[in-house]
Amino acid sequence: MTDSLSPWMAAYLIGIAESFGAKYYDAPRHERPKKVQIVEFLTYPMDEQETAIWGRVSDKKHLVVVKFSADAVKDFNQCSSTRFTQNKGALIKISKFKPLFSKYPIGKDRMSTASAMCLDCQHVSLLGAASEPTFGKPTDVHQNSEIQAWSRGLAKDGGAGNILKERKEERDIEPASVKPLSQMAPPTPVIPIVAKVVERPRVQDVDWNSYAKQWKAFEAFMGPDGVVPALSRDEEKPVSKLTQGSSLHPRSDSVVEGSRSSPQMSKKGASEKQVSSQEGLRTSSQSLTAPTPAQRTKPINSHTPDQPFSSLPSLDETQVSPTRRIDMSRKVPRPVSPEPAREIIGPARVLVANSDIASQPTQLSQGMPETVVPWMKTSEILDILRSTTRHRLHNSEHT
């Protein structure tokens, strides 16, 4: 029989205190039956009257005072062959009970000095025989610190009876306590994620040096709005044929080839270009007047290609001025083809030895059209002719 009892009274009272606090009387009655042992009766009815009876019961761990109502005693007496007060030490089941904070009787016409937490029971039934010894070593339920604090709070005025209710609310607000490392579960192993490398085609680096070399010949002619500027005084070059139109593309090709050739090839090319320029100038002079035998030049020796020619610049010595590359998608437009040379109007002039062309009238400049060489002025062409003539006369005197 002792194994059939299990402690429950302290947990029940603490649950009521945490839920209702000082308003314990609002708690509903507990309908499910609970097992207890009758330890003693505190009151007995007189003249077999069915009145409320006070007693003390145990759950094998705690003792609590119970008030059995008159209806509970009446129902028990009707269902049992013995009277209720004759079942001291018997195992019973109580139900329809709730907390009760009041004074209780401790003898004939005597009451307890202070109120205590009791149970108000409205139904009781018999389970075992009477006169059984007390199971376990139960103690008063008020020896529990929480129930004792609750009872003291209820004995005071104000809200002191809510002490256990407030403690529970504080525990709910506080964060959950951290478990010790020994109780914590081991961390789950981390599975590395293998990322797939996406191979993309590599963009080849642009060789800007080779790109700049390809456009180096055109940088000299680049200008705003597609205008082809005229050559400066430092970039003037003699043209092989003055009386015939020619495009700018052969000149650009020669500049590129001259920049890529070796020094020996550049010197050889310079001599060949100088010969062609002199032949062009001689042809232009013959178209104007017939030269005298003294004015005819002798062929240049092949072993003196490095002989300087006055102040006339050579073709391979011309350097394109460095300009900042402009990022634009347009290309240099093709230059306008020069118009054919016009017929020179005026009397013919015969050039003799030791004569200065500067002393003669400038009818040549008047008859020379401006469009013979579109990128050179007539005065510049005359300067070239004068310097060439002086150079030839100088060579003829020394030979």
XYZ file of C-alpha atoms in Angstrom:
399
model
C 0.000 0.000 0.000
C 2.849 2.363 0.723
C 4.003 2.123 -2.872
C 0.662 3.410 -4.096
C 1.278 6.891 -2.594
C 3.346 9.557 -4.343
C 4.044 13.126 -3.139
C 1.905 15.772 -4.839
C 0.557 18.313 -2.271
C 3.557 20.728 -2.233
C 3.707 20.917 -6.023
C -0.046 21.533 -6.205
C 0.002 24.417 -3.695
C 3.067 26.050 -5.318
C 1.357 25.886 -8.718
C -1.710 27.686 -7.299
C 0.542 30.342 -5.705
C 2.424 31.010 -8.970
C -0.744 31.178 -11.048
C -3.181 33.079 -8.789
C -1.036 34.580 -6.045
C -3.114 36.394 -3.432
C -6.340 35.496 -5.278
C -5.978 31.791 -4.577
C -9.718 31.553 -3.986
C -10.281 32.094 -7.751
C -8.581 28.785 -8.518
C -10.989 26.096 -9.753
C -11.574 22.891 -7.805
C -9.373 19.949 -8.681
C -11.697 17.319 -10.136
C -9.315 14.383 -10.521
C -8.962 12.232 -7.375
C -5.707 12.165 -5.405
C -4.561 9.461 -2.950
C -3.828 10.384 0.660
C -3.673 8.633 4.058
C -5.747 9.844 6.994
C -3.232 10.538 9.775
C -5.669 11.972 12.372
C -9.036 13.645 12.842
C -9.095 17.114 14.403
C -12.863 17.235 15.039
C -15.647 14.691 15.654
C -19.378 15.132 15.140
C -21.642 15.175 18.184
C -24.756 13.040 18.409
C -24.056 11.518 15.005
C -24.654 14.818 13.230
C -23.408 15.040 9.672
C -21.321 18.191 9.881
C -17.961 19.258 8.402
C -15.006 17.365 9.823
C -11.398 18.603 10.025
C -8.556 16.135 9.652
C -4.864 15.814 8.740
C -3.764 13.760 5.702
C -0.391 12.732 4.253
C 1.024 12.030 0.771
C 3.972 10.127 2.365
C 6.115 13.316 2.324
C 4.010 16.255 3.535
C 1.138 16.780 5.964
C -1.724 19.174 5.260
C -4.992 20.019 7.081
C -8.173 19.158 5.150
C -11.720 20.324 5.782
C -14.168 17.638 4.659
C -17.483 19.271 3.887
C -20.781 18.023 5.321
C -21.843 16.753 1.875
C -18.599 14.786 1.537
C -19.097 13.166 4.952
C -22.741 12.380 4.162
C -21.866 10.736 0.827
C -19.122 8.679 2.478
C -21.398 7.414 5.245
C -24.036 6.403 2.720
C -21.571 4.365 0.625
C -19.593 2.787 3.490
C -20.578 0.405 6.267
C -18.543 2.377 8.808
C -18.627 5.987 9.806
C -16.063 8.337 8.361
C -14.333 9.081 11.674
C -13.718 5.340 12.203
C -11.223 5.130 9.287
C -8.115 6.604 10.908
C -4.984 5.376 9.054
C -7.031 4.296 6.022
C -6.044 5.103 2.436
C -8.633 7.326 0.742
C -9.133 9.333 -2.454
C -10.114 13.001 -2.350
C -11.463 15.090 -5.259
C -13.193 18.404 -5.911
C -10.795 20.237 -3.604
C -9.176 23.715 -3.668
C -6.830 25.763 -1.403
C -8.169 27.337 1.781
C -6.214 29.814 3.922
C -7.754 29.923 7.367
C -7.405 28.925 11.012
C -8.173 25.313 11.897
C -9.243 23.569 15.130
C -6.599 21.972 17.279
C -8.789 20.613 20.038
C -12.152 20.939 21.713
C -13.316 24.509 21.291
C -9.788 25.634 20.343
C -8.445 27.160 17.106
C -4.935 27.748 15.785
C -3.344 31.056 16.551
C -2.428 31.768 12.900
C -3.977 30.986 9.572
C -2.438 28.255 7.474
C -2.839 26.800 4.000
C -5.430 24.005 4.023
C -7.594 22.080 1.543
C -11.378 22.299 1.181
C -12.591 18.874 -0.046
C -16.124 18.071 -1.251
C -15.742 14.369 -2.077
C -13.981 11.437 -0.440
C -13.942 7.672 -1.013
C -12.364 4.732 0.816
C -9.542 2.643 -0.719
C -7.931 0.596 2.074
C -8.476 -0.717 5.556
C -8.210 1.468 8.618
C -5.665 1.416 11.443
C -2.648 1.359 9.099
C 0.579 2.893 10.344
C 1.698 6.182 8.844
C 3.463 5.738 5.514
C 6.884 7.330 5.359
C 8.002 10.213 7.536
C 5.865 13.136 6.435
C 6.443 16.697 7.685
C 4.209 19.765 7.692
C 3.829 21.316 4.263
C 4.666 24.763 5.677
C 8.245 23.632 6.174
C 8.629 24.102 2.429
C 10.304 27.509 2.010
C 8.139 28.624 -0.914
C 4.828 27.648 0.727
C 5.978 29.264 3.958
C 6.793 32.549 2.126
C 3.439 32.451 0.371
C 1.542 31.862 3.648
C 3.359 34.769 5.320
C 2.495 37.012 2.391
C -1.166 36.046 2.568
C -1.200 36.850 6.296
C -0.167 40.436 5.504
C -2.256 43.140 3.906
C -1.487 44.261 0.385
C 0.014 42.256 -2.434
C 2.535 40.256 -0.427
C 0.664 37.099 -1.328
C 1.860 37.460 -4.946
C 5.464 36.712 -4.041
C 5.647 33.367 -5.850
C 3.708 34.732 -8.810
C 6.156 37.613 -9.229
C 9.151 35.296 -8.960
C 7.780 33.150 -11.756
C 7.258 36.189 -14.000
C 10.849 37.270 -13.385
C 12.153 33.818 -14.283
C 10.172 33.871 -17.516
C 11.692 37.235 -18.494
C 15.274 36.221 -17.714
C 17.120 34.463 -20.544
C 17.596 30.754 -20.357
C 20.647 29.716 -18.415
C 23.608 28.531 -20.406
C 24.320 24.870 -20.020
C 27.845 23.822 -19.007
C 30.151 22.599 -21.707
C 29.995 19.066 -20.370
C 26.229 18.939 -20.960
C 26.267 20.598 -24.342
C 26.003 18.402 -27.380
C 29.104 18.239 -29.557
C 28.966 20.531 -32.565
C 27.988 18.997 -35.829
C 30.865 18.634 -38.266
C 30.984 21.290 -40.927
C 30.905 19.881 -44.415
C 32.961 22.109 -46.709
C 31.207 23.315 -49.784
C 33.250 22.730 -52.902
C 32.647 25.552 -55.318
C 32.966 24.873 -58.996
C 35.379 27.137 -60.794
C 33.848 28.551 -63.930
C 36.517 28.986 -66.565
C 35.995 32.073 -68.625
C 37.885 32.969 -71.784
C 40.785 35.200 -70.963
C 40.784 38.543 -72.642
C 44.048 39.077 -74.480
C 46.001 42.160 -73.575
C 46.080 44.815 -76.261
C 49.523 45.738 -77.500
C 49.170 49.494 -77.464
C 52.733 50.020 -78.686
C 52.091 48.251 -81.977
C 48.739 49.982 -82.230
C 50.385 53.373 -81.759
C 53.022 52.568 -84.389
C 50.325 51.789 -86.944
C 48.706 55.149 -86.382
C 51.947 57.079 -85.993
C 51.939 58.117 -89.647
C 48.450 59.558 -89.321
C 48.936 61.409 -86.055
C 50.670 64.233 -87.891
C 47.550 64.841 -89.967
C 44.989 64.388 -87.195
C 43.093 67.471 -86.165
C 39.694 68.549 -84.888
C 36.641 67.921 -87.091
C 38.615 65.907 -89.642
C 40.751 68.875 -90.837
C 44.153 67.934 -92.245
C 46.592 70.607 -91.022
C 49.413 71.943 -93.170
C 52.957 70.940 -92.396
C 54.938 73.293 -90.181
C 58.238 74.840 -91.122
C 60.116 72.006 -89.382
C 58.147 69.334 -91.250
C 58.464 70.748 -94.788
C 59.691 68.210 -97.330
C 60.526 68.612 -101.020
C 58.135 66.955 -103.444
C 59.435 64.989 -106.391
C 56.928 66.285 -108.927
C 55.538 69.737 -108.438
C 53.472 69.893 -111.547
C 51.597 66.644 -110.969
C 49.014 65.895 -108.265
C 49.720 63.186 -105.732
C 47.959 61.854 -102.639
C 49.234 61.803 -99.084
C 49.253 58.027 -98.701
C 52.694 57.432 -100.305
C 54.181 59.966 -97.908
C 52.629 58.281 -94.899
C 53.928 54.901 -96.057
C 57.415 56.297 -96.494
C 57.383 57.686 -92.979
C 56.376 54.327 -91.553
C 58.985 52.484 -93.565
C 61.650 55.008 -92.626
C 60.835 54.626 -88.920
C 61.122 50.827 -89.081
C 64.301 50.564 -91.218
C 67.853 50.380 -89.977
C 70.237 53.381 -89.946
C 72.089 52.077 -93.069
C 68.865 51.652 -94.967
C 67.651 55.048 -93.810
C 70.835 56.704 -95.113
C 70.568 54.894 -98.424
C 66.920 55.792 -98.710
C 67.729 59.391 -97.888
C 70.237 59.620 -100.744
C 67.788 58.047 -103.186
C 65.047 60.409 -102.086
C 67.400 63.374 -102.422
C 68.272 62.298 -105.981
C 64.607 61.943 -106.839
C 63.866 65.333 -105.312
C 66.660 66.965 -107.298
C 65.424 65.351 -110.483
C 61.940 66.607 -109.686
C 63.232 70.102 -109.130
C 65.242 69.939 -112.353
C 62.162 68.826 -114.237
C 60.174 71.685 -112.755
C 62.943 74.121 -113.689
C 63.087 72.799 -117.253
C 59.379 73.298 -117.569
C 59.958 76.950 -116.768
C 63.159 77.705 -118.756
C 65.799 75.699 -120.506
C 68.905 75.369 -118.261
C 72.308 76.209 -119.576
C 75.090 73.602 -119.749
C 76.708 75.168 -116.729
C 73.540 74.738 -114.755
C 73.362 71.017 -115.361
C 74.360 68.972 -112.338
C 76.670 66.065 -112.309
C 75.574 62.724 -110.812
C 76.269 62.308 -107.135
C 78.996 59.850 -106.285
C 77.747 56.661 -104.622
C 80.582 56.721 -102.079
C 79.501 60.065 -100.559
C 75.937 59.402 -99.409
C 76.477 61.215 -96.138
C 77.467 64.579 -97.709
C 75.254 67.322 -96.254
C 73.104 69.298 -98.614
C 73.040 72.853 -97.388
C 70.176 73.500 -95.001
C 67.641 71.465 -96.952
C 66.184 68.819 -94.580
C 66.313 65.196 -95.626
C 63.214 63.092 -95.834
C 64.219 60.548 -93.209
C 65.186 63.230 -90.636
C 61.668 64.504 -90.352
C 60.166 63.456 -87.061
C 56.515 63.488 -86.371
C 55.756 65.674 -83.398
C 54.438 63.612 -80.498
C 50.791 64.214 -79.954
C 48.358 62.831 -77.449
C 46.309 60.008 -78.854
C 42.646 60.891 -79.072
C 40.241 58.037 -78.409
C 37.775 58.261 -81.236
C 36.218 55.835 -83.636
C 36.561 57.945 -86.794
C 39.428 57.540 -89.243
C 41.436 60.240 -90.951
C 39.602 61.162 -94.147
C 41.402 60.936 -97.433
C 42.888 64.347 -98.423
C 41.424 66.189 -101.321
C 43.284 65.466 -104.565
C 45.196 68.544 -105.745
C 44.142 70.204 -108.896
C 46.408 69.831 -111.955
C 49.085 72.439 -112.435
C 47.974 75.400 -114.393
C 49.897 76.748 -117.276
C 52.321 79.450 -116.215
C 51.658 82.746 -117.927
C 54.514 85.145 -118.515
C 57.734 85.570 -120.477
C 60.366 82.900 -120.209
C 63.443 83.629 -118.144
C 66.905 82.292 -118.955
C 69.044 81.517 -115.940
C 72.754 82.094 -116.391
C 75.704 81.278 -114.183
C 76.375 83.467 -111.159
C 72.943 84.943 -111.429
C 70.662 85.492 -108.512
C 67.116 84.497 -108.984
C 66.095 86.873 -106.266
C 67.063 89.884 -108.461
C 64.615 88.908 -111.219
C 61.003 89.980 -111.231
C 58.611 87.803 -109.280
C 56.400 87.014 -112.230
C 56.861 83.350 -111.413
C 55.128 83.885 -108.104
C 52.342 85.718 -109.865
C 51.850 82.995 -112.481
C 52.251 80.051 -110.073
C 48.800 78.933 -108.856
C 48.195 78.314 -105.173
C 46.875 74.810 -105.783
C 50.052 73.256 -107.282
C 50.910 71.773 -103.888
C 47.905 72.132 -101.577
C 49.886 71.908 -98.333
C 52.633 74.420 -99.361
C 52.474 78.057 -100.205
C 53.943 79.526 -103.381
C 56.470 81.533 -101.410
C 57.715 78.377 -99.741
C 58.138 76.629 -103.100
C 60.149 79.595 -104.418
C 62.412 79.477 -101.378
C 63.119 75.811 -102.090
C 63.911 76.546 -105.743
C 66.259 79.386 -104.833
C 68.183 77.325 -102.290
C 68.453 74.419 -104.751
C 69.775 76.676 -107.501
C 72.385 78.212 -105.216
C 73.474 74.742 -104.185
C 73.936 73.631 -107.765
C 75.918 76.735 -108.652
C 78.102 76.190 -105.656
C 78.841 72.596 -106.701
C 79.572 73.574 -110.292
C 82.157 76.153 -109.198
C 84.034 73.647 -107.078
C 84.046 71.006 -109.756
